Short mmCIF file of C-alpha atoms and ligand atoms in Angstrom, two decimals:
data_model
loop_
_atom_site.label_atom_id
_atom_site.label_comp_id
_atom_site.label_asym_id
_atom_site.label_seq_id
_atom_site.Cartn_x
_atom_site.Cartn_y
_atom_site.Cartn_z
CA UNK A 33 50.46 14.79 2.95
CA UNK A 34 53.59 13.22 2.37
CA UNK A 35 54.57 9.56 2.98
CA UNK A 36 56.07 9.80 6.18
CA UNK A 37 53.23 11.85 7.36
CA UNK A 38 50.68 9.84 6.71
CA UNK A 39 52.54 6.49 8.33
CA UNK A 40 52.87 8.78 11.58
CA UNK A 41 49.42 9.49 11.38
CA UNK A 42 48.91 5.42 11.32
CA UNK A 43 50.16 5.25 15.08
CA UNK A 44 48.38 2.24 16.59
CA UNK A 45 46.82 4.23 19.52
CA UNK A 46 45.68 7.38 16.73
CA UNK A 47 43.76 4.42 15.07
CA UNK A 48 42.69 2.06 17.31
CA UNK A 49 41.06 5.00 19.34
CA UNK A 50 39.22 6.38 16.06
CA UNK A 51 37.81 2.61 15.58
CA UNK A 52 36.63 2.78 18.55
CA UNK A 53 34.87 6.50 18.46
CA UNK A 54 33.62 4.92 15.55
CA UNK A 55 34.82 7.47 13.06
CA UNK A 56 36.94 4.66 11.19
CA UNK A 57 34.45 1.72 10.54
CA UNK A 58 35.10 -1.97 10.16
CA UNK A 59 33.24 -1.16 6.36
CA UNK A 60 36.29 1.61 5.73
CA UNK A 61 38.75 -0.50 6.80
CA UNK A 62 37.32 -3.38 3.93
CA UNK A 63 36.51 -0.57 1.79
CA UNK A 64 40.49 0.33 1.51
CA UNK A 65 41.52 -2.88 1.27
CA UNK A 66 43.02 -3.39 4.98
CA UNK A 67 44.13 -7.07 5.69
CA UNK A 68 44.02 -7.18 9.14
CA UNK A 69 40.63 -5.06 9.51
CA UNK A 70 39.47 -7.46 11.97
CA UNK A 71 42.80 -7.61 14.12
CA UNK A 72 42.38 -3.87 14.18
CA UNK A 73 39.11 -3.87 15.56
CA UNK A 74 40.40 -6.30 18.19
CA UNK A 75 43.07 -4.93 19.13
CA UNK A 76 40.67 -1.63 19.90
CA UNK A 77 38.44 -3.66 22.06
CA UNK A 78 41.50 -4.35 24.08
CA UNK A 79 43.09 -0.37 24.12
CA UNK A 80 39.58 1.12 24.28
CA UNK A 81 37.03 -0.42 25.36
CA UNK A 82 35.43 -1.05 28.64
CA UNK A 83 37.07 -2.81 30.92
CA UNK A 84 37.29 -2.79 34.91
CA UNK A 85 40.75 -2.16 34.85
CA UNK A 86 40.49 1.26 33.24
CA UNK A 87 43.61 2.71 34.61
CA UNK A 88 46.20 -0.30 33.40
CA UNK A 89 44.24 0.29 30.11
CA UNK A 90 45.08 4.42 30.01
CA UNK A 91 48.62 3.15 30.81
CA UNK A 92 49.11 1.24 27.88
CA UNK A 93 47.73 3.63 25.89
CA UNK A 94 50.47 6.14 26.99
CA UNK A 95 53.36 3.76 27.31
CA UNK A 96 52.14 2.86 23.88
CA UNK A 97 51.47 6.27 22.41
CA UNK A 98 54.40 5.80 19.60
CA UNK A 99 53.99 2.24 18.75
CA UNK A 100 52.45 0.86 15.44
CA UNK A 101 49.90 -1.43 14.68
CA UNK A 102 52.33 -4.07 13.82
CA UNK A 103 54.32 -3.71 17.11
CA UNK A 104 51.18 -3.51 19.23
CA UNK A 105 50.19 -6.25 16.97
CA UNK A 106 52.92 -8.55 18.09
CA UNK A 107 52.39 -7.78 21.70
CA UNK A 108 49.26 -8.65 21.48
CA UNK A 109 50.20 -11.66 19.89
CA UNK A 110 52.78 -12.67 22.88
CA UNK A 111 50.26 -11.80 25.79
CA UNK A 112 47.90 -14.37 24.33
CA UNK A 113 50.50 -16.96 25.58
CA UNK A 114 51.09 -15.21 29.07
CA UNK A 115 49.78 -18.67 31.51
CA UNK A 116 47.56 -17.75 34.29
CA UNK A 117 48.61 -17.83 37.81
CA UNK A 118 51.96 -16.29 37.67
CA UNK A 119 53.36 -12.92 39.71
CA UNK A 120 51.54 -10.69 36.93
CA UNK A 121 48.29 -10.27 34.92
CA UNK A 122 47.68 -10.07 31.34
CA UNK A 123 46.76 -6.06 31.47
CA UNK A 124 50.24 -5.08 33.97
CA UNK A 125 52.31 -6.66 31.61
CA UNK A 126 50.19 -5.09 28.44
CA UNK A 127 51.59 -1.58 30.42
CA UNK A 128 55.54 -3.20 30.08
CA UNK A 129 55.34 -4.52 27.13
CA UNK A 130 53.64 -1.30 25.54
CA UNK A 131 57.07 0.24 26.51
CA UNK A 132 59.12 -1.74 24.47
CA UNK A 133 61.08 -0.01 21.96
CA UNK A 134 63.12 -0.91 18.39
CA UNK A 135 61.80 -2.12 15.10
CA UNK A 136 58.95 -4.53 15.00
CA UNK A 137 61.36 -7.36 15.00
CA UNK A 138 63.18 -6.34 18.01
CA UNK A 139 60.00 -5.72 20.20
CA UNK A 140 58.58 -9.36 18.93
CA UNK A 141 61.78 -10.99 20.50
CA UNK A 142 61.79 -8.85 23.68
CA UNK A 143 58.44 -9.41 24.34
CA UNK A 144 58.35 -13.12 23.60
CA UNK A 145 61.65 -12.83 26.15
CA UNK A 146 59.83 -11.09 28.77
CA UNK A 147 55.87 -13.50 28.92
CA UNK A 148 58.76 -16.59 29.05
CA UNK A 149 60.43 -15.22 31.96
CA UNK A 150 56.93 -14.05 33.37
CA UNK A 151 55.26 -17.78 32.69
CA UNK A 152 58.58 -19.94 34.22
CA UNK A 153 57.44 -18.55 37.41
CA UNK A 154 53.65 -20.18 37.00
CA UNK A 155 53.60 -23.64 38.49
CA UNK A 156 53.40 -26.55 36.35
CA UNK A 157 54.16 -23.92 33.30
CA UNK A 158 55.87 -26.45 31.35
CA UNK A 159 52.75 -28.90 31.27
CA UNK A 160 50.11 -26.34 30.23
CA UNK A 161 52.62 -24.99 27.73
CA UNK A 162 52.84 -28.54 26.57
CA UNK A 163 48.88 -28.85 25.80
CA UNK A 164 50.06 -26.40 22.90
CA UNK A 165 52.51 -28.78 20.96
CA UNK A 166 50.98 -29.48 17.33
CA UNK A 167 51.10 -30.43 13.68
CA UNK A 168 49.07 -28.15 11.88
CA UNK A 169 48.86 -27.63 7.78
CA UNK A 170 49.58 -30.06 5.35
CA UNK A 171 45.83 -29.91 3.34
CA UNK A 172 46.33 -27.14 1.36
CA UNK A 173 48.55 -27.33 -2.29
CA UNK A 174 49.56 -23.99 -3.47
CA UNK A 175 50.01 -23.21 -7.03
CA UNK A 176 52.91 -25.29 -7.37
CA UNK A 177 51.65 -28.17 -6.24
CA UNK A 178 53.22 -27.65 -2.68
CA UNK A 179 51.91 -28.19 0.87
CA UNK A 180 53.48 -26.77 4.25
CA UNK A 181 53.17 -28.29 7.70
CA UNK A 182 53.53 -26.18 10.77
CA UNK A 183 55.18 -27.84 13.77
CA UNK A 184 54.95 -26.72 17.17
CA UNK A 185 56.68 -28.09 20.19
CA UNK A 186 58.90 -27.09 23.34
CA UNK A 187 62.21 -25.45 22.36
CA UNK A 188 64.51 -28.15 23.16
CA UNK A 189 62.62 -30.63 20.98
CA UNK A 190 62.92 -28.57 17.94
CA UNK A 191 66.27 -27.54 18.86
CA UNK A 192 66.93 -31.51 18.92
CA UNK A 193 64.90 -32.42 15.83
CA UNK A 194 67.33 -29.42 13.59
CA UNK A 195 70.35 -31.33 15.63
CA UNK A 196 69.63 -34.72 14.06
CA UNK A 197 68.24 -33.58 10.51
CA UNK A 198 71.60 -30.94 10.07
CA UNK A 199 74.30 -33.75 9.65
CA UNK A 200 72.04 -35.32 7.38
CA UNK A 201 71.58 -32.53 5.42
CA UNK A 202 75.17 -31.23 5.56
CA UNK A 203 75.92 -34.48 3.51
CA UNK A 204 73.53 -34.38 1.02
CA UNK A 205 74.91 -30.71 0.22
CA UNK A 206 78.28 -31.78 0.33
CA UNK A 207 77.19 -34.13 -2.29
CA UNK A 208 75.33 -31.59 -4.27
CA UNK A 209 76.67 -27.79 -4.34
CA UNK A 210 73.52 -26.63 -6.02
CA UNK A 211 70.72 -27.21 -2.97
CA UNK A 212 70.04 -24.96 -0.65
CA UNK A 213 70.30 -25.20 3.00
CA UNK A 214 66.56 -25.38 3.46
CA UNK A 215 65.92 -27.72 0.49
CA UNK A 216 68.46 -29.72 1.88
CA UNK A 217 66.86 -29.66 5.67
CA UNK A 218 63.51 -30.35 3.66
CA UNK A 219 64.94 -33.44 2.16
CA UNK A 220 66.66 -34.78 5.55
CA UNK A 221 63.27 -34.22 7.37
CA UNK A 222 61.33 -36.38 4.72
CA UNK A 223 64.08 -39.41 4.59
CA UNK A 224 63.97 -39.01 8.55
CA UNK A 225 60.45 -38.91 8.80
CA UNK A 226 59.43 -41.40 6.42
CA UNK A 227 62.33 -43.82 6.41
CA UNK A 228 63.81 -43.62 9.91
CA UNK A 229 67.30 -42.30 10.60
CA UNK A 230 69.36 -43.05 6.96
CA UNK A 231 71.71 -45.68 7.69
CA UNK A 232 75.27 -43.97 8.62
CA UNK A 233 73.69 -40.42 9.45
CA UNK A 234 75.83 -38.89 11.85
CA UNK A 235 74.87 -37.86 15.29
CA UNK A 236 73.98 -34.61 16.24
CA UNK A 237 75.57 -32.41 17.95
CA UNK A 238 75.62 -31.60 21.11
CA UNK A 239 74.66 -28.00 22.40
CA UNK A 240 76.57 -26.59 24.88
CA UNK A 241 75.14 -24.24 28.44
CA UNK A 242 76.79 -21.65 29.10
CA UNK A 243 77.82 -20.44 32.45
CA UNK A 244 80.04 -18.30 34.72
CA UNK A 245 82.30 -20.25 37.34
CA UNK A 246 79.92 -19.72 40.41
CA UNK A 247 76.72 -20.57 38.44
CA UNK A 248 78.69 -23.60 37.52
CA UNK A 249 79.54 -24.69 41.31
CA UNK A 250 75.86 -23.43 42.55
CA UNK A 251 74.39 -25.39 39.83
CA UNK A 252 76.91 -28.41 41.19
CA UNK A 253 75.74 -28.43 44.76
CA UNK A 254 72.13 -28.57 43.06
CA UNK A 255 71.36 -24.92 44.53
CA UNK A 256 70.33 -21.95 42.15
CA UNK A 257 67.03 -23.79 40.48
CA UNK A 258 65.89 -20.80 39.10
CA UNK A 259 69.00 -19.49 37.48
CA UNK A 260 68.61 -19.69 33.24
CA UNK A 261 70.96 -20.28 30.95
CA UNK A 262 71.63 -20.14 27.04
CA UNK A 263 72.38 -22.98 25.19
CA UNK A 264 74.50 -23.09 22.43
CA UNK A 265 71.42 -24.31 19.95
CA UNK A 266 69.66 -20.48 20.77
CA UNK A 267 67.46 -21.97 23.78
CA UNK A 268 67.51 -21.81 27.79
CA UNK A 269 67.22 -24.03 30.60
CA UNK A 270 66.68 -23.38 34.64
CA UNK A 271 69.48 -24.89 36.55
CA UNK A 272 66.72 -27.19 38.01
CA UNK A 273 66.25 -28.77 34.64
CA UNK A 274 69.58 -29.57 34.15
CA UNK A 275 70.15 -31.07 36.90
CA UNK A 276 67.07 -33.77 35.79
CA UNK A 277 68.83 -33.98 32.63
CA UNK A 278 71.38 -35.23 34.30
CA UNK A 279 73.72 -32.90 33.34
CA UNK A 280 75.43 -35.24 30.94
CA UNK A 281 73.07 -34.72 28.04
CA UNK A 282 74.58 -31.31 28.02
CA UNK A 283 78.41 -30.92 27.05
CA UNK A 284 79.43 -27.65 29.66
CA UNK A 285 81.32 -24.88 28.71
CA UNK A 286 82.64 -24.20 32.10
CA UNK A 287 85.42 -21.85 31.59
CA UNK A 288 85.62 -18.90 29.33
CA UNK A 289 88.59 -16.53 29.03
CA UNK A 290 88.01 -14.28 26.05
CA UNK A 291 91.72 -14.43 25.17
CA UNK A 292 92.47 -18.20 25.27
CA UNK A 293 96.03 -19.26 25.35
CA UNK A 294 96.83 -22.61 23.57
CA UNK A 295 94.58 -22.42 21.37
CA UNK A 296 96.06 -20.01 18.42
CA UNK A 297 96.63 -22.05 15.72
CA UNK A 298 97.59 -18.89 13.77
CA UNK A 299 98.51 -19.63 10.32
CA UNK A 300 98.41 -23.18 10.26
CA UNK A 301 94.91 -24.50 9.86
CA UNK A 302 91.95 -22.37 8.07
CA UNK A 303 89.25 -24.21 9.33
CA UNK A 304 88.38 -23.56 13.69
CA UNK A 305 89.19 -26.28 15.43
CA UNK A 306 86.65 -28.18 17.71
CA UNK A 307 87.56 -26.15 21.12
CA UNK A 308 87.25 -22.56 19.11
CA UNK A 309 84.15 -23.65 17.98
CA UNK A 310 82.52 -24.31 21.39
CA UNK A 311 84.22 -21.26 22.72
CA UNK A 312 83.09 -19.23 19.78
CA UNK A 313 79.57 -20.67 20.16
CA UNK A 314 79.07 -19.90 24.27
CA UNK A 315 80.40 -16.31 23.55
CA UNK A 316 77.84 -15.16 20.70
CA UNK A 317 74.29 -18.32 21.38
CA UNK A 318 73.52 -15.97 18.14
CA UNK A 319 74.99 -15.15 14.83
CA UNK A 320 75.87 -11.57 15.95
CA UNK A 321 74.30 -10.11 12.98
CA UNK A 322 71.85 -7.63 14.00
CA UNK A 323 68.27 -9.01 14.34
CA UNK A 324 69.90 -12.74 13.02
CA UNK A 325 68.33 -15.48 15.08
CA UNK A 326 70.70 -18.36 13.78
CA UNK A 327 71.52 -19.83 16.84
CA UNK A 328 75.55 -20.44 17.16
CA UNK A 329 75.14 -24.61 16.60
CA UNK A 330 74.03 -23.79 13.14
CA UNK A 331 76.76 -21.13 12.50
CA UNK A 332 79.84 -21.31 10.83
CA UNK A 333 83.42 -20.02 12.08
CA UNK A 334 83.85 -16.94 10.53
CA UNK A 335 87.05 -14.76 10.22
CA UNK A 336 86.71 -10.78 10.78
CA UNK A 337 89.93 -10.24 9.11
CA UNK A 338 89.68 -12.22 6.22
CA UNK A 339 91.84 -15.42 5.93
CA UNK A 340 92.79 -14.05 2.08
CA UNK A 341 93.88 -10.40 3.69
CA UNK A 342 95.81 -12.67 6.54
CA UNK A 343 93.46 -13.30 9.24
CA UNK A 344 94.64 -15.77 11.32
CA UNK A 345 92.64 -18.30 12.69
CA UNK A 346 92.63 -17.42 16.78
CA UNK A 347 89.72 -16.81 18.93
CA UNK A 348 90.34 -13.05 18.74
CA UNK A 349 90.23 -12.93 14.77
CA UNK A 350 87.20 -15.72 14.81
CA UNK A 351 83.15 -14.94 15.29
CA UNK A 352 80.40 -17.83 14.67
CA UNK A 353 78.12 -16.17 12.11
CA UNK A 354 74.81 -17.93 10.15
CA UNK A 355 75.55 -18.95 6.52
CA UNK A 356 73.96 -16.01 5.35
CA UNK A 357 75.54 -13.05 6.90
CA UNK A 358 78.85 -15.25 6.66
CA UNK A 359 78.75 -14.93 2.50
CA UNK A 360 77.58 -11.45 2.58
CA UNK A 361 79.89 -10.01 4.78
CA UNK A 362 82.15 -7.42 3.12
CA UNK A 363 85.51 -9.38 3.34
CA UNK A 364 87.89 -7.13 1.20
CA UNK A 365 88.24 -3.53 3.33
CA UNK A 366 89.58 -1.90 -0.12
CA UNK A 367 86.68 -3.14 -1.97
CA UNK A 368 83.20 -0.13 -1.79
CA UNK A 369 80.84 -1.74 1.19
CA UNK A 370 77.65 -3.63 0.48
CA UNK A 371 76.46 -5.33 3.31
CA UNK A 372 78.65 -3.75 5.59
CA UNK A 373 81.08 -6.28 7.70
CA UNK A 374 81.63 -7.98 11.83
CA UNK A 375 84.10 -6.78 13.58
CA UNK A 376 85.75 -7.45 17.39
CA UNK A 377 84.97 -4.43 19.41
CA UNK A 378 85.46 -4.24 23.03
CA UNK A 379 82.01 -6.01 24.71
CA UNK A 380 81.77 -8.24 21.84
CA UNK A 381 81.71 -8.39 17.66
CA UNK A 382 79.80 -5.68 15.83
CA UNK A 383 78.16 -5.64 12.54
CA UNK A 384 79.50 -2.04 10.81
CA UNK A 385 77.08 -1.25 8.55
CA UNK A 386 77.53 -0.18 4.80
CA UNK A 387 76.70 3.44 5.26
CA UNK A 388 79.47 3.74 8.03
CA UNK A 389 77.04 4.37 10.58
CA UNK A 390 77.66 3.62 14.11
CA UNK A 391 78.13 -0.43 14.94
CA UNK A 392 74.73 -2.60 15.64
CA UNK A 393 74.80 -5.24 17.74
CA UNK A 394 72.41 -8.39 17.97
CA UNK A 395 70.23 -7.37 20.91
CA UNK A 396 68.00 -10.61 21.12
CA UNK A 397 67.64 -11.23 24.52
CA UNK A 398 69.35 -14.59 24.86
CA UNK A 399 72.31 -13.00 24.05
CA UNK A 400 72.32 -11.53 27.33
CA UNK A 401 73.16 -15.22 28.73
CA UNK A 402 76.02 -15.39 26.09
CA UNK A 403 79.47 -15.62 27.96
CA UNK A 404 80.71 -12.40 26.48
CA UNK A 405 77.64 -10.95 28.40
CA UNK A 406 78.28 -13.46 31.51
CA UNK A 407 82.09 -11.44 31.70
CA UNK A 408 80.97 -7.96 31.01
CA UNK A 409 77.99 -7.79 33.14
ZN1 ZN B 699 73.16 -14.37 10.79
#
């Protein structure tokens, strides 16, 4: 049996199904060394055993039919968090979400997409997904004498916390070249967390929504409630929450032309100026890398036609990418590709891969609020 074979014959719904029969054991599963023996036999509980809603079940199983155990892992793993009460129950959205398609990655975002949209509906929603905040970790040292904590809490206050530890941590790596952005983030969270703001830290910034013109005015005469939009910091807010944020908490990106007169600064200045950044920012929420979930705030301005080949620095030859996929982006075209390189297409910028085939784009669902999609919906 060859590799490839034998991972097809690993289909979640091929396994799960022989647990169940009870022709693959619990004791196999230990026998061969299988970490998540017990998710496994969980997860067949849910896609084979009994149940009074038998035909949602045998839907699953056939929307399923060509997903792994990882991906039906992770939708497992999202439906845990679907609140009760809402339009839809646990075992009708097992059926959609068992028809998700991609790599593992991709299905873990869609799905987490989809239960949010599915819980905003559920009254009070935010204050039963509030009982969840925590601090969890912190009493276990590894081998190098190390301990991780795990904080959980509502989008926008993590989104807030990054905001006010990354100017702090930008200046300590301006100081030092040599640390990292996330032992520089570590470092800002323990001076913030132990010492109080550092005298002289600078503020964060502040993300931006982004919205089409007659969201804008809707969202003005306090109608469209239900209406979400991106923020430039990779989260989303209802119209109705911005409006009890008092809008002014939020700078607006209210206008968005993809070709932006007054603003070319062509050869002049290399670095984006603050305008091309927000605009750059509301059109991409995401580094458009594929599968990158840097959100925009965090990115840097990046130029698809490299400023040493004569990019100039205009909207059209600009892209916010993450740090990461900034330096390994193939800059010289007459150099052999390694990691492949962004470039403007119509719709939006795609990543060209290394092995010239076809363009990916970032498909996280946010990016669907971005105002490049906004334009070309
Ligand atoms: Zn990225």
């Amino acid at each position: 049996m060859t590799t490839i074979a034998a991972l097809e014959a690993l289909r979640a719904m091929t396994v799960l199904g022989e647990i169940s029969s009870g022709a693959v054991t619990r004791a196999d599963l230990d026998r061969l060394g299988v970490r998540d023996g017990r998710l496994w036999q969980k997860l067949s509980a849910i896609y084979f055993g009994s149940t009074r809603q038998r035909k949602l079940q045998a839907a699953a199983r056939a929307a399923g039919a060509e997903l792994s155990l990882d991906a039906v892992a992770v939708i497992e793993k999202h439906l845990r968090t679907l609140l009760s009460g809402g339009a839809v129950t646990v075992e009708e959205l097992r059926v959609e979400l068992c028809g998700l398609r991609g790599t593992v990655a991709d299905i873990d975002r869609a799905a987490a997409a989809r239960v949010r949209d599915h819980n905003r509906s559920v009254q009070d929603a935010a204050a039963k997904a509030y009982g969840k905040r925590a601090l969890r970790g912190g009493k276990n040292t590894d081998g190098l004498g190390m301990r991780t904590l795990t904080l959980t809490l509502p989008e926008r206050q993590i989104a807030e916390i990054i905001a006010t530890l990354l100017p702090t941590a930008e200046q300590e790596r301006a100081a030092d070249k040599a640390l990292t952005y996330e032992q520089a983030m570590g470092d800002a969270a323990y001076r913030h967390l132990v010492s109080g703001s550092p005298d002289g830290s600078p503020p964060p910034m502040i993300p931006h929504v982004v919205m089409a013109l007659p969201d804008y005015a809707a969202v003005l005469r306090q109608e469209g409630d239900e209406t979400i939009f991106a923020l430039t910091d990779g989260t989303t807010i209802t119209g109705q929450e911005l409006v009890e944020q008092e809008m002014s908490t939020h700078g607006l990106v209210g206008l968005y032309s993809p070709v932006t007169g007054g603003i070319n600064l062509y050869r002049d200045e290399r670095c984006a100026n603050w305008k091309q950044r927000m605009l750059l920012a509301a059109e991409t929420i995401l580094c458009p890398a594929p599968e990158c979930t840097t959100p925009a705030t965090q990115c840097q301005a990046h130029h698809l036609i490299a400023w040493a080949e004569g990019g100039e620095t205009n909207q059209a030859n600009l892209s916010m990418a993450c740090r990461v996929h900034n330096a390994r982006n193939d800059d010289n075209p007459h150099a052999p590709p390694r990691h492949g390189r962004l470039e403007r297409h119509p719709g939006g910028v795609v990543h060209l891969p290394p092995d010239g085939g076809p363009p990916r784009t970032n498909i996280h669902p946010i990016r669907q609020l971005s105002a490049l999609a906004l334009i070309n919906a």
